[in-house]
Amino acid sequence: MKNTLGDLNNHLFAQLEKLGDEDLKGDELEAEIRRSEAMAKVGEQIIKTGELQLKAMQHMDEYGYERKKTVPEMLEVRGVDGCGNGR
């Protein structure tokens, strides 16, 4: 599975929309709240992993270590070029 931070963003916004559903009440609402809390915790760990990857790349560049000059798949933004424009 190749997921990116963009995918995570989409999932979190989709969950936010579910929480905004005014028809959700009682047990269904509680279930969505628990699901949202779990997604937020997992999302936080994914973001921390991405930050660590970025710091490692910056460290390697700063100290002249040889490494592939590619962005880890998780940090890629699909459908967008380096300037933020669609491909």
XYZ file of N, CA and C in Angstrom:
261
model
N 0.845 -1.172 0.000
C 0.000 0.000 0.000
C 0.895 1.241 0.000
N 0.627 2.161 -0.891
C 1.424 3.380 -0.992
C 0.534 4.563 -0.642
N 0.560 4.969 0.592
C -0.219 6.119 1.035
C 0.688 7.315 1.226
N 0.123 8.499 1.073
C 0.877 9.729 1.233
C 0.231 10.582 2.316
N 0.904 11.664 2.674
C 0.319 12.595 3.623
C -0.941 13.231 3.040
N -0.997 13.350 1.718
C -2.213 13.848 1.067
C -3.388 12.905 1.295
N -3.122 11.601 1.231
C -4.171 10.613 1.506
C -4.657 10.729 2.940
N -3.717 10.885 3.855
C -4.081 11.056 5.261
C -4.973 12.276 5.434
N -4.595 13.359 4.801
C -5.380 14.583 4.862
C -6.808 14.332 4.373
N -6.949 13.620 3.260
C -8.274 13.312 2.721
C -9.101 12.479 3.691
N -8.477 11.484 4.312
C -9.196 10.639 5.274
C -9.654 11.443 6.487
N -8.785 12.307 6.971
C -9.142 13.105 8.151
C -10.274 14.074 7.839
N -10.255 14.680 6.665
C -11.349 15.584 6.306
C -12.652 14.817 6.076
N -12.564 13.621 5.524
C -13.772 12.806 5.356
C -14.373 12.461 6.718
N -13.525 12.143 7.689
C -14.015 11.838 9.029
C -14.624 13.077 9.677
N -14.038 14.222 9.441
C -14.579 15.471 9.961
C -15.978 15.719 9.399
N -16.169 15.419 8.130
C -17.492 15.565 7.530
C -18.504 14.620 8.181
N -18.081 13.390 8.485
C -18.976 12.450 9.172
C -19.396 12.997 10.523
N -18.443 13.578 11.249
C -18.763 14.128 12.565
C -19.722 15.309 12.456
N -19.704 15.998 11.337
C -20.591 17.137 11.129
C -21.996 16.757 10.715
N -22.246 15.469 10.514
C -23.575 14.995 10.111
C -24.548 15.158 11.272
N -25.485 16.065 11.127
C -26.433 16.352 12.200
C -27.403 15.204 12.454
N -27.496 14.244 11.533
C -28.377 13.090 11.730
C -27.761 12.039 12.642
N -26.448 12.129 12.885
C -25.796 11.178 13.786
C -26.179 11.494 15.222
N -26.667 10.499 15.904
C -27.078 10.685 17.294
C -26.735 9.425 18.088
N -26.688 9.556 19.368
C -26.538 8.417 20.272
C -25.337 7.556 19.992
N -25.595 6.240 19.873
C -24.513 5.263 19.690
C -23.731 5.483 18.398
N -24.424 5.873 17.326
C -23.726 6.112 16.060
C -22.752 7.284 16.198
N -23.174 8.333 16.869
C -22.303 9.484 17.082
C -21.119 9.094 17.959
N -21.376 8.339 19.015
C -20.289 7.896 19.896
C -19.276 7.044 19.135
N -19.771 6.182 18.251
C -18.874 5.337 17.450
C -18.002 6.198 16.541
N -18.583 7.217 15.918
C -17.809 8.099 15.047
C -16.787 8.906 15.842
N -17.153 9.306 17.047
C -16.209 10.032 17.897
C -15.024 9.136 18.242
N -15.288 7.877 18.604
C -14.193 6.941 18.915
C -13.326 6.700 17.679
N -13.977 6.537 16.538
C -13.235 6.326 15.293
C -12.360 7.548 15.000
N -12.899 8.734 15.197
C -12.140 9.967 14.955
C -10.938 10.066 15.876
N -11.130 9.720 17.131
C -10.013 9.766 18.085
C -8.914 8.795 17.671
N -9.305 7.599 17.234
C -8.315 6.611 16.791
C -7.591 7.100 15.541
N -8.343 7.674 14.595
C -7.725 8.182 13.372
C -6.754 9.319 13.679
N -7.119 10.177 14.619
C -6.240 11.289 14.991
C -4.939 10.778 15.601
N -5.027 9.750 16.437
C -3.826 9.188 17.057
C -2.917 8.549 16.013
N -3.502 7.777 15.110
C -2.707 7.141 14.058
C -2.126 8.212 13.139
N -2.942 9.191 12.785
C -2.482 10.280 11.926
C -1.311 11.025 12.530
N -1.370 11.253 13.829
C -0.278 11.946 14.513
C 1.030 11.159 14.394
N 0.949 9.844 14.532
C 2.152 9.020 14.408
C 2.686 9.029 12.981
N 1.786 9.026 12.006
C 2.216 9.086 10.602
C 2.937 10.397 10.336
N 2.392 11.487 10.846
C 3.018 12.794 10.654
C 4.382 12.838 11.329
N 4.493 12.284 12.526
C 5.786 12.245 13.211
C 6.808 11.446 12.412
N 6.381 10.361 11.806
C 7.278 9.555 10.980
C 7.751 10.360 9.776
N 6.839 11.096 9.144
C 7.211 11.945 8.015
C 8.195 13.018 8.423
N 7.973 13.629 9.593
C 8.897 14.650 10.096
C 10.283 14.052 10.332
N 10.330 12.852 10.873
C 11.613 12.199 11.119
C 12.328 11.900 9.804
N 11.580 11.431 8.802
C 12.193 11.179 7.498
C 12.770 12.461 6.917
N 12.031 13.541 7.012
C 12.494 14.814 6.480
C 13.740 15.300 7.220
N 13.743 15.186 8.547
C 14.917 15.590 9.333
C 16.135 14.749 8.966
N 15.932 13.464 8.760
C 17.048 12.591 8.383
C 17.613 13.001 7.028
N 16.719 13.315 6.081
C 17.181 13.758 4.763
C 17.956 15.071 4.877
N 17.445 16.002 5.673
C 18.130 17.286 5.853
C 19.499 17.081 6.505
N 19.570 16.204 7.475
C 20.834 15.909 8.152
C 21.838 15.322 7.163
N 21.372 14.377 6.364
C 22.262 13.756 5.390
C 22.765 14.782 4.382
N 21.890 15.680 3.948
C 22.300 16.722 3.004
C 23.299 17.684 3.656
N 23.022 18.055 4.903
C 23.886 19.010 5.606
C 25.294 18.466 5.800
N 25.410 17.175 6.088
C 26.712 16.587 6.381
C 27.315 15.827 5.203
N 26.693 15.955 4.043
C 27.290 15.421 2.826
C 27.203 13.918 2.654
N 26.262 13.248 3.307
C 26.098 11.810 3.103
C 25.496 11.568 1.724
N 25.954 10.498 1.107
C 25.373 10.108 -0.174
C 24.008 9.484 0.079
N 23.032 9.947 -0.661
C 21.694 9.369 -0.571
C 20.978 9.630 -1.873
N 19.950 8.861 -2.116
C 19.118 9.125 -3.284
C 18.454 10.474 -3.090
N 18.403 11.263 -4.113
C 17.801 12.595 -4.019
C 16.313 12.533 -4.393
N 15.635 11.553 -3.860
C 14.205 11.432 -4.109
C 13.453 11.661 -2.803
N 12.223 12.014 -2.957
C 11.355 12.235 -1.798
C 10.727 10.890 -1.422
N 10.723 10.529 -0.139
C 10.050 9.290 0.261
C 8.593 9.297 -0.222
N 8.099 8.136 -0.626
C 6.748 8.042 -1.171
C 5.704 8.687 -0.269
N 5.853 8.528 1.031
C 4.860 9.056 1.955
C 4.751 10.568 1.860
N 5.858 11.234 1.504
C 5.868 12.689 1.454
C 5.461 13.236 0.092
N 5.250 12.363 -0.886
C 4.875 12.811 -2.222
C 3.480 13.408 -2.216
N 3.285 14.332 -3.142
C 1.955 14.900 -3.378
C 1.579 14.486 -4.773
N 0.555 13.655 -4.892
C 0.154 13.138 -6.196
C -0.588 14.193 -6.993
N -0.314 14.209 -8.306
C -1.035 15.085 -9.194
C -0.635 16.548 -9.114
N 0.470 16.828 -8.433
C 0.923 18.209 -8.280
C 2.416 18.256 -8.584
N 2.831 19.261 -9.369
C 4.262 19.378 -9.613
C 4.915 20.152 -8.467
N 6.187 20.352 -8.525
C 6.922 20.991 -7.446
C 6.477 22.411 -7.134
N 5.724 23.027 -8.053
C 5.276 24.409 -7.845
C 3.854 24.463 -7.313
N 3.257 23.308 -7.023
C 1.886 23.303 -6.529
C 0.846 23.336 -7.639
N 1.301 23.098 -8.870
C 0.382 23.095 -10.009
C 0.022 21.676 -10.378
N -1.167 21.467 -10.865
C -1.565 20.138 -11.304
C -0.726 19.713 -12.487
N -0.478 18.404 -12.604
C 0.331 17.891 -13.719
C -0.509 17.778 -14.961
